Amino acid sequence: MDGGGGGGSTSGEDGKQEKHLVLAHKLFLLSHPDVDDLSKVALRADVLAAVKSDDMAALFESLAATGVLEPDAALLAEMRARIDEEIRKLDEKIADAEENLGESEVREAHLAKSLYFVRVGEKEKALEQLKVTEGKTVAIGQKMDLVFYTLQIGLFYMDFDLISKSIDKAKKLFEEGGDWERKNRLKVYEGLYCMATRNFKKATSLFLDSISTFTTYELFPYDTFIFYTVLTSIISLDRVSLKQKVVDAPEILAVIGKVPHLSEFLNSLYNCQYKSFFVAFSGLTEQIKLDRYLQPHFRYYMREVRTVVYSQFLESYKSVTMEAMASAFGVTVDFIDQELSRFIAAGKLHCKIDKVAGVLETNRPDERNAFYQSTIKQGDFLLNRIQKLSRVIDL
């Protein structure tokens, strides 16, 4: 399964992942401590080949400075010479179009220059040229395509500020019009942004909305999309919603078997087969750790999943022995004791441990009573505000 990874077309009509995003994923793996040295040799060769094929001089210089690639002054000079020559040709085409051709040809010439800067990895120049191209663009659909190029640049550099602003810009454009295909693609971009910034609940909603309309192959293959959808759903949806939207979803059922351990992970949780769940979960941890969007949230995700599974187990009992729970999960009593102690102290689980009797007693909060207390508190606060306001008015 390919990890999250951006150059030429805005949509994945050819079903291929954007090559710059493939490169970004390989660069991420090169810096990952869990990837073995032998694999890094092959990755380094792939990265060098990708940098050379697209004349990514700025990236090559940066990677050479940090020791990822070997410095090569001759290669760098060659790439820079080719870039200067190509920009000269593109500027000539723009000048020719402005003098002799119509507005659409002028726009196309500016777009070609924008895409060239994207291809060679000149981030600031690409963004600047995309703005110039936007000024020459009238159609909403074409403006949206420029936003998708900007989003791909943001994802390559993990520039969340740029991604956030671009998503907001796209939404404003959709208020003026825009087709459903581009709107559906934007949902996947926004879902990926939400997942990468730890807003798993919103990511789940956006991913689930896009399951039957997925066309954003430039970001990742469909099986990776399902991988993300299942992972985010498990910690965001209640049991009933998980069954309806994920466990029984035909689109998910069709490909879930292609991702190792994912089917067992989802179904063993829903079917309360906790031993199988932990086996599948341990198998998935490597994939989560080696994903450039999920890796920063690895520890958080591990905690959230365990909270979900422990809460589900305890939901069925008023009290249960530690031994019974340890047996259900296929772990030792000491492990369960340590795990639950941390979660209870953090307020993640509503139960208490009777260490002497070796029993867990649940003390789920009474939601109705909590709501009543909250309403009383808010009422008191409102009365106090009204009294203060009345004193001011009397003065």
GROMACS .gro file of C-alpha atoms in nm:
model
  395
    1MET     CA    1   0.000   0.000   0.000
    2ASP     CA    2   0.140   0.338  -0.101
    3GLY     CA    3   0.159   0.614   0.154
    4GLY     CA    4   0.035   0.964   0.105
    5GLY     CA    5   0.232   1.145  -0.162
    6GLY     CA    6   0.222   1.583  -0.634
    7GLY     CA    7   0.340   1.739  -1.082
    8GLY     CA    8   0.121   1.743  -1.390
    9SER     CA    9  -0.255   1.684  -1.388
   10THR     CA   10  -0.488   1.802  -1.115
   11SER     CA   11  -0.705   1.492  -1.129
   12GLY     CA   12  -0.605   1.128  -1.129
   13GLU     CA   13  -0.784   1.047  -1.453
   14ASP     CA   14  -0.506   0.808  -1.545
   15GLY     CA   15  -0.542   0.645  -1.201
   16LYS     CA   16  -0.184   0.735  -1.107
   17GLN     CA   17  -0.058   0.903  -0.795
   18GLU     CA   18   0.101   1.244  -0.853
   19LYS     CA   19   0.473   1.175  -0.892
   20HIS     CA   20   0.581   1.460  -0.663
   21LEU     CA   21   0.367   1.317  -0.383
   22VAL     CA   22   0.528   0.976  -0.443
   23LEU     CA   23   0.864   1.154  -0.411
   24ALA     CA   24   0.749   1.329  -0.089
   25HIS     CA   25   0.661   0.991   0.062
   26LYS     CA   26   1.003   0.849  -0.030
   27LEU     CA   27   1.176   1.151   0.126
   28PHE     CA   28   0.971   1.090   0.441
   29LEU     CA   29   1.079   0.723   0.451
   30LEU     CA   30   1.443   0.824   0.401
   31SER     CA   31   1.426   1.028   0.722
   32HIS     CA   32   1.237   0.757   0.916
   33PRO     CA   33   1.439   0.575   1.184
   34ASP     CA   34   1.239   0.250   1.141
   35VAL     CA   35   1.335   0.205   0.774
   36ASP     CA   36   1.640  -0.022   0.737
   37ASP     CA   37   1.962   0.093   0.567
   38LEU     CA   38   1.924  -0.142   0.270
   39SER     CA   39   1.580   0.000   0.189
   40LYS     CA   40   1.722   0.352   0.225
   41VAL     CA   41   1.984   0.279  -0.042
   42ALA     CA   42   1.706   0.195  -0.292
   43LEU     CA   43   1.500   0.496  -0.176
   44ARG     CA   44   1.799   0.728  -0.221
   45ALA     CA   45   1.847   0.602  -0.578
   46ASP     CA   46   1.474   0.656  -0.651
   47VAL     CA   47   1.484   1.008  -0.506
   48LEU     CA   48   1.794   1.102  -0.710
   49ALA     CA   49   1.632   0.965  -1.029
   50ALA     CA   50   1.311   1.164  -0.963
   51VAL     CA   51   1.505   1.485  -0.887
   52LYS     CA   52   1.716   1.447  -1.205
   53SER     CA   53   1.421   1.364  -1.432
   54ASP     CA   54   1.235   1.682  -1.332
   55ASP     CA   55   1.543   1.907  -1.291
   56MET     CA   56   1.453   1.981  -0.928
   57ALA     CA   57   1.766   2.190  -0.867
   58ALA     CA   58   1.643   2.365  -0.549
   59LEU     CA   59   1.542   2.034  -0.389
   60PHE     CA   60   1.870   1.868  -0.493
   61GLU     CA   61   2.068   2.152  -0.335
   62SER     CA   62   1.867   2.125  -0.014
   63LEU     CA   63   1.903   1.743   0.004
   64ALA     CA   64   2.277   1.764  -0.066
   65ALA     CA   65   2.319   2.025   0.209
   66THR     CA   66   2.149   1.794   0.463
   67GLY     CA   67   2.345   1.485   0.355
   68VAL     CA   68   2.051   1.296   0.205
   69LEU     CA   69   2.211   1.304  -0.141
   70GLU     CA   70   2.576   1.336  -0.247
   71PRO     CA   71   2.670   1.692  -0.356
   72ASP     CA   72   2.731   1.721  -0.731
   73ALA     CA   73   2.815   2.074  -0.853
   74ALA     CA   74   2.824   1.969  -1.221
   75LEU     CA   75   2.477   1.810  -1.205
   76LEU     CA   76   2.338   2.115  -1.023
   77ALA     CA   77   2.483   2.350  -1.287
   78GLU     CA   78   2.334   2.135  -1.569
   79MET     CA   79   1.988   2.139  -1.408
   80ARG     CA   80   2.000   2.516  -1.352
   81ALA     CA   81   2.106   2.575  -1.713
   82ARG     CA   82   1.815   2.364  -1.843
   83ILE     CA   83   1.572   2.549  -1.612
   84ASP     CA   84   1.697   2.891  -1.733
   85GLU     CA   85   1.664   2.780  -2.096
   86GLU     CA   86   1.312   2.642  -2.047
   87ILE     CA   87   1.195   2.957  -1.865
   88ARG     CA   88   1.334   3.169  -2.150
   89LYS     CA   89   1.128   2.962  -2.399
   90LEU     CA   90   0.814   2.985  -2.182
   91ASP     CA   91   0.854   3.364  -2.152
   92GLU     CA   92   0.885   3.387  -2.532
   93LYS     CA   93   0.560   3.189  -2.571
   94ILE     CA   94   0.384   3.421  -2.325
   95ALA     CA   95   0.511   3.730  -2.512
   96ASP     CA   96   0.403   3.579  -2.847
   97ALA     CA   97   0.056   3.490  -2.712
   98GLU     CA   98   0.009   3.840  -2.569
   99GLU     CA   99   0.105   4.001  -2.901
  100ASN     CA  100  -0.055   3.770  -3.155
  101LEU     CA  101  -0.312   3.541  -2.991
  102GLY     CA  102  -0.630   3.552  -2.781
  103GLU     CA  103  -0.694   3.554  -2.406
  104SER     CA  104  -0.726   3.177  -2.371
  105GLU     CA  105  -0.385   3.123  -2.540
  106VAL     CA  106  -0.230   3.382  -2.305
  107ARG     CA  107  -0.377   3.196  -2.008
  108GLU     CA  108  -0.247   2.860  -2.140
  109ALA     CA  109   0.103   3.006  -2.182
  110HIS     CA  110   0.101   3.138  -1.823
  111LEU     CA  111  -0.036   2.803  -1.696
  112ALA     CA  112   0.248   2.617  -1.874
  113LYS     CA  113   0.500   2.835  -1.690
  114SER     CA  114   0.320   2.775  -1.357
  115LEU     CA  115   0.328   2.398  -1.409
  116TYR     CA  116   0.694   2.411  -1.504
  117PHE     CA  117   0.778   2.581  -1.174
  118VAL     CA  118   0.569   2.314  -0.996
  119ARG     CA  119   0.758   2.041  -1.182
  120VAL     CA  120   1.106   2.173  -1.093
  121GLY     CA  121   1.006   2.226  -0.730
  122GLU     CA  122   1.029   2.606  -0.717
  123LYS     CA  123   0.757   2.656  -0.456
  124GLU     CA  124   0.745   3.037  -0.426
  125LYS     CA  125   0.781   3.097  -0.800
  126ALA     CA  126   0.509   2.838  -0.871
  127LEU     CA  127   0.267   3.001  -0.626
  128GLU     CA  128   0.341   3.347  -0.767
  129GLN     CA  129   0.291   3.229  -1.127
  130LEU     CA  130  -0.032   3.047  -1.034
  131LYS     CA  131  -0.164   3.381  -0.901
  132VAL     CA  132  -0.074   3.547  -1.233
  133THR     CA  133  -0.251   3.263  -1.420
  134GLU     CA  134  -0.556   3.305  -1.198
  135GLY     CA  135  -0.574   3.671  -1.301
  136LYS     CA  136  -0.603   3.554  -1.663
  137THR     CA  137  -0.870   3.292  -1.579
  138VAL     CA  138  -1.245   3.347  -1.601
  139ALA     CA  139  -1.408   3.002  -1.575
  140ILE     CA  140  -1.477   2.877  -1.218
  141GLY     CA  141  -1.371   2.521  -1.308
  142GLN     CA  142  -1.032   2.639  -1.434
  143LYS     CA  143  -0.984   2.855  -1.122
  144MET     CA  144  -1.061   2.548  -0.913
  145ASP     CA  145  -0.795   2.349  -1.101
  146LEU     CA  146  -0.540   2.616  -1.004
  147VAL     CA  147  -0.644   2.573  -0.640
  148PHE     CA  148  -0.588   2.195  -0.670
  149TYR     CA  149  -0.234   2.261  -0.801
  150THR     CA  150  -0.176   2.485  -0.498
  151LEU     CA  151  -0.311   2.217  -0.265
  152GLN     CA  152  -0.070   1.961  -0.415
  153ILE     CA  153   0.221   2.202  -0.355
  154GLY     CA  154   0.098   2.242   0.006
  155LEU     CA  155   0.082   1.864   0.055
  156PHE     CA  156   0.431   1.813  -0.090
  157TYR     CA  157   0.580   2.061   0.159
  158MET     CA  158   0.327   1.981   0.438
  159ASP     CA  159   0.245   2.354   0.443
  160PHE     CA  160  -0.078   2.340   0.643
  161ASP     CA  161  -0.130   2.717   0.635
  162LEU     CA  162  -0.123   2.714   0.253
  163ILE     CA  163  -0.354   2.410   0.243
  164SER     CA  164  -0.606   2.567   0.483
  165LYS     CA  165  -0.617   2.896   0.289
  166SER     CA  166  -0.653   2.709  -0.042
  167ILE     CA  167  -0.945   2.500   0.090
  168ASP     CA  168  -1.120   2.818   0.209
  169LYS     CA  169  -1.058   2.976  -0.131
  170ALA     CA  170  -1.203   2.671  -0.309
  171LYS     CA  171  -1.517   2.685  -0.096
  172LYS     CA  172  -1.568   3.051  -0.184
  173LEU     CA  173  -1.530   2.964  -0.553
  174PHE     CA  174  -1.795   2.694  -0.518
  175GLU     CA  175  -2.037   2.956  -0.389
  176GLU     CA  176  -2.011   3.113  -0.735
  177GLY     CA  177  -2.068   2.779  -0.911
  178GLY     CA  178  -1.855   2.475  -0.987
  179ASP     CA  179  -1.926   2.114  -1.081
  180TRP     CA  180  -1.994   1.820  -0.850
  181GLU     CA  181  -1.686   1.628  -0.961
  182ARG     CA  182  -1.452   1.902  -0.837
  183LYS     CA  183  -1.659   1.950  -0.520
  184ASN     CA  184  -1.627   1.579  -0.441
  185ARG     CA  185  -1.252   1.591  -0.504
  186LEU     CA  186  -1.217   1.886  -0.268
  187LYS     CA  187  -1.381   1.678   0.009
  188VAL     CA  188  -1.095   1.425  -0.013
  189TYR     CA  189  -0.832   1.702  -0.004
  190GLU     CA  190  -1.002   1.858   0.298
  191GLY     CA  191  -1.043   1.516   0.464
  192LEU     CA  192  -0.671   1.448   0.419
  193TYR     CA  193  -0.589   1.792   0.565
  194CYS     CA  194  -0.818   1.725   0.865
  195MET     CA  195  -0.660   1.383   0.923
  196ALA     CA  196  -0.307   1.527   0.896
  197THR     CA  197  -0.399   1.796   1.153
  198ARG     CA  198  -0.564   1.546   1.393
  199ASN     CA  199  -0.927   1.642   1.327
  200PHE     CA  200  -1.025   1.278   1.283
  201LYS     CA  201  -1.399   1.333   1.331
  202LYS     CA  202  -1.430   1.579   1.042
  203ALA     CA  203  -1.194   1.368   0.829
  204THR     CA  204  -1.422   1.067   0.882
  205SER     CA  205  -1.731   1.259   0.769
  206LEU     CA  206  -1.556   1.392   0.455
  207PHE     CA  207  -1.406   1.053   0.365
  208LEU     CA  208  -1.736   0.869   0.408
  209ASP     CA  209  -1.908   1.127   0.184
  210SER     CA  210  -1.650   1.054  -0.086
  211ILE     CA  211  -1.645   0.673  -0.084
  212SER     CA  212  -1.874   0.627  -0.386
  213THR     CA  213  -1.744   0.931  -0.579
  214PHE     CA  214  -1.366   0.895  -0.524
  215THR     CA  215  -1.158   1.018  -0.821
  216THR     CA  216  -0.859   1.179  -0.646
  217TYR     CA  217  -0.606   0.916  -0.753
  218GLU     CA  218  -0.345   1.193  -0.773
  219LEU     CA  219  -0.334   1.190  -0.389
  220PHE     CA  220  -0.331   0.815  -0.325
  221PRO     CA  221  -0.474   0.486  -0.454
  222TYR     CA  222  -0.829   0.384  -0.357
  223ASP     CA  223  -0.711   0.115  -0.112
  224THR     CA  224  -0.509   0.381   0.077
  225PHE     CA  225  -0.821   0.598   0.086
  226ILE     CA  226  -1.018   0.306   0.239
  227PHE     CA  227  -0.733   0.251   0.488
  228TYR     CA  228  -0.764   0.613   0.604
  229THR     CA  229  -1.145   0.595   0.611
  230VAL     CA  230  -1.152   0.283   0.832
  231LEU     CA  231  -0.881   0.413   1.069
  232THR     CA  232  -1.051   0.749   1.124
  233SER     CA  233  -1.401   0.594   1.149
  234ILE     CA  234  -1.306   0.354   1.427
  235ILE     CA  235  -1.217   0.635   1.667
  236SER     CA  236  -1.489   0.877   1.550
  237LEU     CA  237  -1.813   0.681   1.501
  238ASP     CA  238  -2.041   0.512   1.753
  239ARG     CA  239  -2.104   0.140   1.715
  240VAL     CA  240  -2.433   0.173   1.522
  241SER     CA  241  -2.291   0.426   1.273
  242LEU     CA  242  -1.976   0.215   1.228
  243LYS     CA  243  -2.191  -0.084   1.130
  244GLN     CA  244  -2.407   0.113   0.885
  245LYS     CA  245  -2.142   0.331   0.723
  246VAL     CA  246  -1.826   0.120   0.736
  247VAL     CA  247  -1.867  -0.248   0.831
  248ASP     CA  248  -2.152  -0.305   0.582
  249ALA     CA  249  -2.048  -0.049   0.316
  250PRO     CA  250  -2.015  -0.235  -0.019
  251GLU     CA  251  -1.742   0.002  -0.145
  252ILE     CA  252  -1.530  -0.075   0.163
  253LEU     CA  253  -1.604  -0.449   0.151
  254ALA     CA  254  -1.484  -0.460  -0.210
  255VAL     CA  255  -1.126  -0.349  -0.129
  256ILE     CA  256  -1.069  -0.388   0.246
  257GLY     CA  257  -0.904  -0.727   0.190
  258LYS     CA  258  -0.626  -0.561  -0.015
  259VAL     CA  259  -0.489  -0.382   0.292
  260PRO     CA  260  -0.317  -0.629   0.529
  261HIS     CA  261  -0.486  -0.667   0.872
  262LEU     CA  262  -0.750  -0.398   0.802
  263SER     CA  263  -1.050  -0.630   0.767
  264GLU     CA  264  -0.959  -0.817   1.087
  265PHE     CA  265  -0.900  -0.485   1.264
  266LEU     CA  266  -1.246  -0.353   1.178
  267ASN     CA  267  -1.452  -0.671   1.208
  268SER     CA  268  -1.291  -0.806   1.525
  269LEU     CA  269  -1.366  -0.474   1.698
  270TYR     CA  270  -1.729  -0.477   1.585
  271ASN     CA  271  -1.770  -0.847   1.671
  272CYS     CA  272  -1.604  -0.801   2.014
  273GLN     CA  273  -1.325  -1.049   1.933
  274TYR     CA  274  -1.068  -0.861   2.136
  275LYS     CA  275  -0.776  -1.105   2.107
  276SER     CA  276  -0.801  -1.096   1.726
  277PHE     CA  277  -0.838  -0.718   1.739
  278PHE     CA  278  -0.507  -0.669   1.921
  279VAL     CA  279  -0.326  -0.905   1.680
  280ALA     CA  280  -0.461  -0.709   1.380
  281PHE     CA  281  -0.387  -0.379   1.553
  282SER     CA  282  -0.023  -0.470   1.610
  283GLY     CA  283  -0.001  -0.563   1.240
  284LEU     CA  284  -0.134  -0.222   1.137
  285THR     CA  285   0.096  -0.016   1.359
  286GLU     CA  286   0.385  -0.044   1.110
  287GLN     CA  287   0.168   0.095   0.828
  288ILE     CA  288   0.051   0.385   1.047
  289LYS     CA  289   0.408   0.464   1.153
  290LEU     CA  290   0.531   0.465   0.792
  291ASP     CA  291   0.257   0.697   0.664
  292ARG     CA  292   0.367   1.061   0.634
  293TYR     CA  293   0.022   1.198   0.724
  294LEU     CA  294  -0.047   0.965   1.019
  295GLN     CA  295   0.298   0.920   1.170
  296PRO     CA  296   0.296   1.248   1.373
  297HIS     CA  297  -0.027   1.128   1.541
  298PHE     CA  298   0.084   0.767   1.598
  299ARG     CA  299   0.089   0.775   1.979
  300TYR     CA  300  -0.237   0.974   1.996
  301TYR     CA  301  -0.412   0.730   1.759
  302MET     CA  302  -0.287   0.428   1.958
  303ARG     CA  303  -0.436   0.577   2.276
  304GLU     CA  304  -0.769   0.664   2.111
  305VAL     CA  305  -0.814   0.315   1.964
  306ARG     CA  306  -0.743   0.152   2.300
  307THR     CA  307  -0.991   0.389   2.466
  308VAL     CA  308  -1.259   0.282   2.215
  309VAL     CA  309  -1.196  -0.090   2.260
  310TYR     CA  310  -1.173  -0.081   2.642
  311SER     CA  311  -1.488   0.134   2.664
  312GLN     CA  312  -1.674  -0.110   2.439
  313PHE     CA  313  -1.573  -0.405   2.656
  314LEU     CA  314  -1.668  -0.232   2.983
  315GLU     CA  315  -2.000  -0.110   2.839
  316SER     CA  316  -2.141  -0.462   2.887
  317TYR     CA  317  -2.059  -0.488   3.258
  318LYS     CA  318  -2.139  -0.317   3.586
  319SER     CA  319  -1.838  -0.499   3.729
  320VAL     CA  320  -1.593  -0.752   3.585
  321THR     CA  321  -1.283  -0.925   3.718
  322MET     CA  322  -0.945  -0.810   3.593
  323GLU     CA  323  -0.867  -1.170   3.508
  324ALA     CA  324  -1.172  -1.199   3.280
  325MET     CA  325  -1.076  -0.880   3.096
  326ALA     CA  326  -0.711  -0.986   3.063
  327SER     CA  327  -0.825  -1.321   2.924
  328ALA     CA  328  -1.060  -1.154   2.673
  329PHE     CA  329  -0.774  -0.939   2.540
  330GLY     CA  330  -0.510  -1.211   2.553
  331VAL     CA  331  -0.282  -1.015   2.788
  332THR     CA  332  -0.169  -1.037   3.152
  333VAL     CA  333  -0.359  -0.895   3.450
  334ASP     CA  334  -0.062  -0.664   3.525
  335PHE     CA  335  -0.077  -0.521   3.173
  336ILE     CA  336  -0.452  -0.449   3.203
  337ASP     CA  337  -0.396  -0.296   3.548
  338GLN     CA  338  -0.127  -0.057   3.417
  339GLU     CA  339  -0.322   0.029   3.099
  340LEU     CA  340  -0.652   0.102   3.271
  341SER     CA  341  -0.485   0.300   3.551
  342ARG     CA  342  -0.346   0.545   3.294
  343PHE     CA  343  -0.676   0.578   3.107
  344ILE     CA  344  -0.881   0.620   3.427
  345ALA     CA  345  -0.641   0.887   3.558
  346ALA     CA  346  -0.670   1.073   3.225
  347GLY     CA  347  -1.051   1.064   3.247
  348LYS     CA  348  -1.078   0.846   2.935
  349LEU     CA  349  -1.251   0.551   3.108
  350HIS     CA  350  -1.535   0.570   3.359
  351CYS     CA  351  -1.453   0.289   3.602
  352LYS     CA  352  -1.249   0.219   3.913
  353ILE     CA  353  -1.016  -0.065   4.007
  354ASP     CA  354  -1.066  -0.263   4.327
  355LYS     CA  355  -0.711  -0.396   4.348
  356VAL     CA  356  -0.777  -0.616   4.655
  357ALA     CA  357  -1.073  -0.799   4.501
  358GLY     CA  358  -0.923  -0.785   4.151
  359VAL     CA  359  -1.242  -0.631   4.016
  360LEU     CA  360  -1.324  -0.343   3.782
  361GLU     CA  361  -1.637  -0.146   3.868
  362THR     CA  362  -1.786   0.080   3.603
  363ASN     CA  363  -1.929   0.416   3.704
  364ARG     CA  364  -2.065   0.553   3.378
  365PRO     CA  365  -2.181   0.912   3.412
  366ASP     CA  366  -2.554   0.975   3.417
  367GLU     CA  367  -2.597   1.191   3.107
  368ARG     CA  368  -2.943   1.318   3.204
  369ASN     CA  369  -2.822   1.424   3.549
  370ALA     CA  370  -2.511   1.589   3.399
  371PHE     CA  371  -2.730   1.780   3.151
  372TYR     CA  372  -2.959   1.890   3.437
  373GLN     CA  373  -2.662   2.016   3.642
  374SER     CA  374  -2.521   2.197   3.337
  375THR     CA  375  -2.857   2.367   3.272
  376ILE     CA  376  -2.883   2.482   3.636
  377LYS     CA  377  -2.528   2.623   3.619
  378GLN     CA  378  -2.601   2.810   3.294
  379GLY     CA  379  -2.928   2.943   3.442
  380ASP     CA  380  -2.745   3.079   3.748
  381PHE     CA  381  -2.485   3.242   3.524
  382LEU     CA  382  -2.758   3.403   3.311
  383LEU     CA  383  -2.945   3.537   3.621
  384ASN     CA  384  -2.622   3.691   3.752
  385ARG     CA  385  -2.561   3.864   3.419
  386ILE     CA  386  -2.920   3.998   3.411
  387GLN     CA  387  -2.886   4.132   3.767
  388LYS     CA  388  -2.559   4.309   3.680
  389LEU     CA  389  -2.718   4.454   3.366
  390SER     CA  390  -3.023   4.579   3.559
  391ARG     CA  391  -2.794   4.762   3.807
  392VAL     CA  392  -2.617   4.937   3.518
  393ILE     CA  393  -2.952   5.040   3.363
  394ASP     CA  394  -3.080   5.171   3.704
  395LEU     CA  395  -2.771   5.395   3.731
   0.00000   0.00000   0.00000
